[in-house]
Tab-separated table of C-alpha atoms in Angstrom:
chain	number	residue	atom	x	y	z
A	1	MET	CA	-152.372	164.866	-47.060
A	2	ALA	CA	-149.434	162.645	-46.558
A	3	ALA	CA	-149.753	159.034	-45.532
A	4	ARG	CA	-147.465	155.977	-44.779
A	5	VAL	CA	-148.575	152.422	-44.349
A	6	GLY	CA	-146.771	149.159	-43.497
A	7	ARG	CA	-147.165	145.496	-43.170
A	8	LEU	CA	-145.403	145.145	-39.803
A	9	VAL	CA	-146.700	141.963	-38.036
A	10	HIS	CA	-149.439	140.178	-39.760
A	11	GLY	CA	-149.391	138.419	-43.043
A	12	TYR	CA	-152.257	140.263	-44.423
A	13	LYS	CA	-152.698	141.561	-48.033
A	14	SER	CA	-153.380	144.791	-46.739
A	15	GLU	CA	-151.506	146.856	-44.209
A	16	ASP	CA	-151.570	146.522	-40.574
A	17	ALA	CA	-150.213	150.018	-39.675
A	18	SER	CA	-150.838	153.496	-41.112
A	19	THR	CA	-150.429	157.021	-40.337
A	20	THR	CA	-152.160	160.071	-42.174
A	21	LEU	CA	-151.312	163.742	-41.856
A	22	LEU	CA	-154.168	166.037	-42.859
A	23	GLU	CA	-154.212	169.667	-43.348
A	24	PHE	CA	-157.659	171.586	-43.421
A	25	ARG	CA	-158.392	174.763	-45.282
A	26	SER	CA	-158.075	176.644	-42.050
A	27	GLY	CA	-154.540	175.485	-41.621
A	28	ALA	CA	-155.480	173.103	-38.822
A	29	LEU	CA	-153.488	169.894	-38.806
A	30	ALA	CA	-154.790	166.245	-37.996
A	31	THR	CA	-153.124	162.912	-37.679
A	32	VAL	CA	-154.726	159.569	-37.820
A	33	ASP	CA	-152.844	156.489	-36.593
A	34	CYS	CA	-154.232	153.137	-37.182
A	35	PHE	CA	-152.532	150.037	-35.984
A	36	PHE	CA	-153.855	146.451	-36.176
A	37	CYS	CA	-150.390	145.057	-35.431
A	38	ILE	CA	-150.548	145.631	-31.647
A	39	PRO	CA	-152.286	143.450	-29.062
A	40	ASP	CA	-155.673	144.676	-27.888
A	41	GLU	CA	-154.313	144.884	-24.290
A	42	ALA	CA	-151.663	147.435	-25.441
A	43	SER	CA	-154.040	149.805	-27.161
A	44	ARG	CA	-156.272	152.290	-25.321
A	45	THR	CA	-158.038	153.291	-28.462
A	46	ARG	CA	-157.767	156.884	-27.991
A	47	LEU	CA	-159.273	159.714	-29.897
A	48	GLU	CA	-157.648	163.107	-28.961
A	49	ILE	CA	-158.975	166.480	-30.358
A	50	TYR	CA	-157.107	169.702	-29.413
A	51	GLY	CA	-158.014	173.238	-30.179
A	52	SER	CA	-156.553	176.724	-29.156
A	53	ALA	CA	-159.199	176.902	-26.408
A	54	GLY	CA	-159.630	173.469	-25.140
A	55	ALA	CA	-159.373	169.692	-25.737
A	56	LEU	CA	-161.528	166.638	-25.786
A	57	LEU	CA	-160.168	163.140	-24.995
A	58	ALA	CA	-161.872	159.870	-25.682
A	59	GLU	CA	-160.360	156.651	-24.445
A	60	GLY	CA	-161.896	153.053	-25.040
A	61	THR	CA	-164.805	154.473	-26.969
A	62	ILE	CA	-163.555	153.516	-30.405
A	63	GLY	CA	-164.074	149.703	-31.018
A	64	GLN	CA	-166.282	146.884	-30.567
A	65	GLY	CA	-167.139	147.603	-27.018
A	66	SER	CA	-169.585	150.051	-25.467
A	67	GLY	CA	-167.462	151.311	-22.544
A	68	GLY	CA	-164.817	154.002	-22.271
A	69	LYS	CA	-164.543	157.501	-20.955
A	70	LEU	CA	-164.961	161.053	-22.664
A	71	GLU	CA	-163.572	164.323	-20.907
A	72	GLY	CA	-162.807	167.723	-21.962
A	73	VAL	CA	-161.442	171.098	-20.964
A	74	PHE	CA	-163.340	174.123	-22.619
A	75	ASP	CA	-163.211	177.595	-22.721
A	76	LEU	CA	-159.514	178.225	-22.017
A	77	GLY	CA	-159.420	181.138	-24.291
A	78	ALA	CA	-157.056	181.779	-27.267
A	79	ALA	CA	-153.835	182.436	-25.112
A	80	ALA	CA	-150.448	182.611	-27.015
A	81	TYR	CA	-148.052	179.937	-26.554
A	82	ASP	CA	-145.778	180.592	-23.411
A	83	ALA	CA	-142.347	178.920	-23.769
A	84	ALA	CA	-141.804	179.139	-20.030
A	85	GLN	CA	-145.147	177.452	-19.188
A	86	SER	CA	-145.252	174.998	-16.284
A	87	LYS	CA	-146.396	171.543	-17.327
A	88	ASP	CA	-147.226	170.992	-13.588
A	89	VAL	CA	-150.414	172.960	-13.735
A	90	ALA	CA	-153.635	171.264	-12.291
A	91	ARG	CA	-155.745	170.021	-15.272
A	92	ARG	CA	-159.362	171.213	-15.351
A	93	PHE	CA	-160.538	168.208	-17.568
A	94	ARG	CA	-164.186	167.079	-16.735
A	95	ARG	CA	-166.184	163.909	-17.634
A	96	VAL	CA	-168.433	164.480	-20.516
A	97	PRO	CA	-171.400	162.060	-20.684
A	98	PHE	CA	-172.245	160.217	-23.826
A	99	PRO	CA	-174.456	157.537	-25.039
A	100	ARG	CA	-172.859	154.039	-24.285
A	101	VAL	CA	-173.092	152.062	-27.629
A	102	ASN	CA	-171.111	149.689	-29.471
A	103	PRO	CA	-170.528	151.568	-32.731
A	104	TYR	CA	-170.039	148.605	-34.806
A	105	THR	CA	-173.503	147.005	-34.006
A	106	ALA	CA	-175.166	150.496	-34.036
A	107	GLU	CA	-173.955	151.086	-37.554
A	108	CYS	CA	-175.184	147.706	-38.695
A	109	ASP	CA	-178.438	148.209	-36.911
A	110	ALA	CA	-178.826	151.753	-38.634
A	111	PHE	CA	-178.039	150.337	-42.039
A	112	ALA	CA	-180.342	147.470	-41.664
A	113	ARG	CA	-183.387	149.613	-40.513
A	114	ALA	CA	-182.812	151.926	-43.464
A	115	VAL	CA	-182.868	149.033	-45.845
A	116	LEU	CA	-185.859	147.552	-44.378
A	117	GLU	CA	-187.641	150.984	-44.051
A	118	ASN	CA	-186.636	151.772	-47.763
A	119	ARG	CA	-184.874	155.018	-46.690
A	120	ARG	CA	-181.480	156.563	-46.945
A	121	PRO	CA	-179.327	156.128	-43.915
A	122	PRO	CA	-178.612	159.112	-41.886
A	123	ARG	CA	-175.552	161.357	-42.613
A	124	ASN	CA	-173.913	159.091	-45.069
A	125	GLY	CA	-175.418	159.611	-48.210
A	126	PRO	CA	-173.660	158.843	-51.542
A	127	GLU	CA	-171.988	162.231	-51.813
A	128	ARG	CA	-170.263	161.840	-48.432
A	129	SER	CA	-169.475	158.109	-49.216
A	130	LEU	CA	-167.771	159.158	-52.292
A	131	HIS	CA	-165.823	161.822	-50.793
A	132	LEU	CA	-164.566	159.629	-47.988
A	133	LEU	CA	-163.533	156.944	-50.587
A	134	ASP	CA	-161.481	159.715	-52.410
A	135	VAL	CA	-159.669	160.584	-49.103
A	136	VAL	CA	-158.755	157.012	-48.596
A	137	ALA	CA	-157.666	156.517	-52.238
A	138	ARG	CA	-155.651	159.697	-52.076
A	139	ALA	CA	-154.095	158.384	-48.919
A	140	TYR	CA	-153.072	155.162	-50.448
A	141	GLU	CA	-151.597	157.265	-53.417
A	142	SER	CA	-149.590	159.294	-50.922
A	143	ALA	CA	-148.100	156.242	-49.333
A	144	ARG	CA	-147.357	154.589	-52.632
A	145	THR	CA	-145.638	157.667	-54.344
A	146	GLY	CA	-144.232	159.343	-50.908
A	147	ARG	CA	-145.780	162.545	-52.181
A	148	ILE	CA	-148.167	165.047	-50.504
A	149	ILE	CA	-151.469	164.741	-52.157
A	150	ALA	CA	-154.182	167.449	-52.451
A	151	LEU	CA	-157.723	166.536	-51.490
A	152	ARG	CA	-160.637	167.471	-53.604
A	153	THR	CA	-163.215	169.835	-52.145
A	154	PRO	CA	-166.360	167.809	-51.171
A	155	ASN	CA	-169.695	168.530	-52.870
A	156	ARG	CA	-171.318	171.091	-50.759
A	157	GLY	CA	-174.723	170.588	-52.572
A	158	GLY	CA	-175.214	167.095	-50.919
A	159	ARG	CA	-174.643	165.679	-47.338
A	160	THR	CA	-170.994	165.898	-46.951
């Protein structure tokens, strides 16, 4: 992983901008960009996932609202890259239904229910939480040192 952070606009003690590049065991690459230094009106809060056979695009679904749209194109096959391809092709994205929830309040509600019912919150047990904390710590290390940092393999015995 490699990461960069910056304090570009706000006088926060923490950064208001970051970009992280991740490489998975399969060789797949991902970038995660977080910018708290731009006006809400300028951000479409996008999540884009691309694969060799399709894509999933979300807009306005990440944040403190319950709106947005999700669309995807699937089953395109594993065609090789064509350098002469036309970018003027008709896109076949279709809307994907999803539950309309505010992710912030839903997370707080799930945590409160787990505490009140004396049970473990779903999917985010201590092993996963420690792994995610390690990923964040290594991203900061990469940003601080300017080096590419290897991630530890998560504990597969627990919920990770």
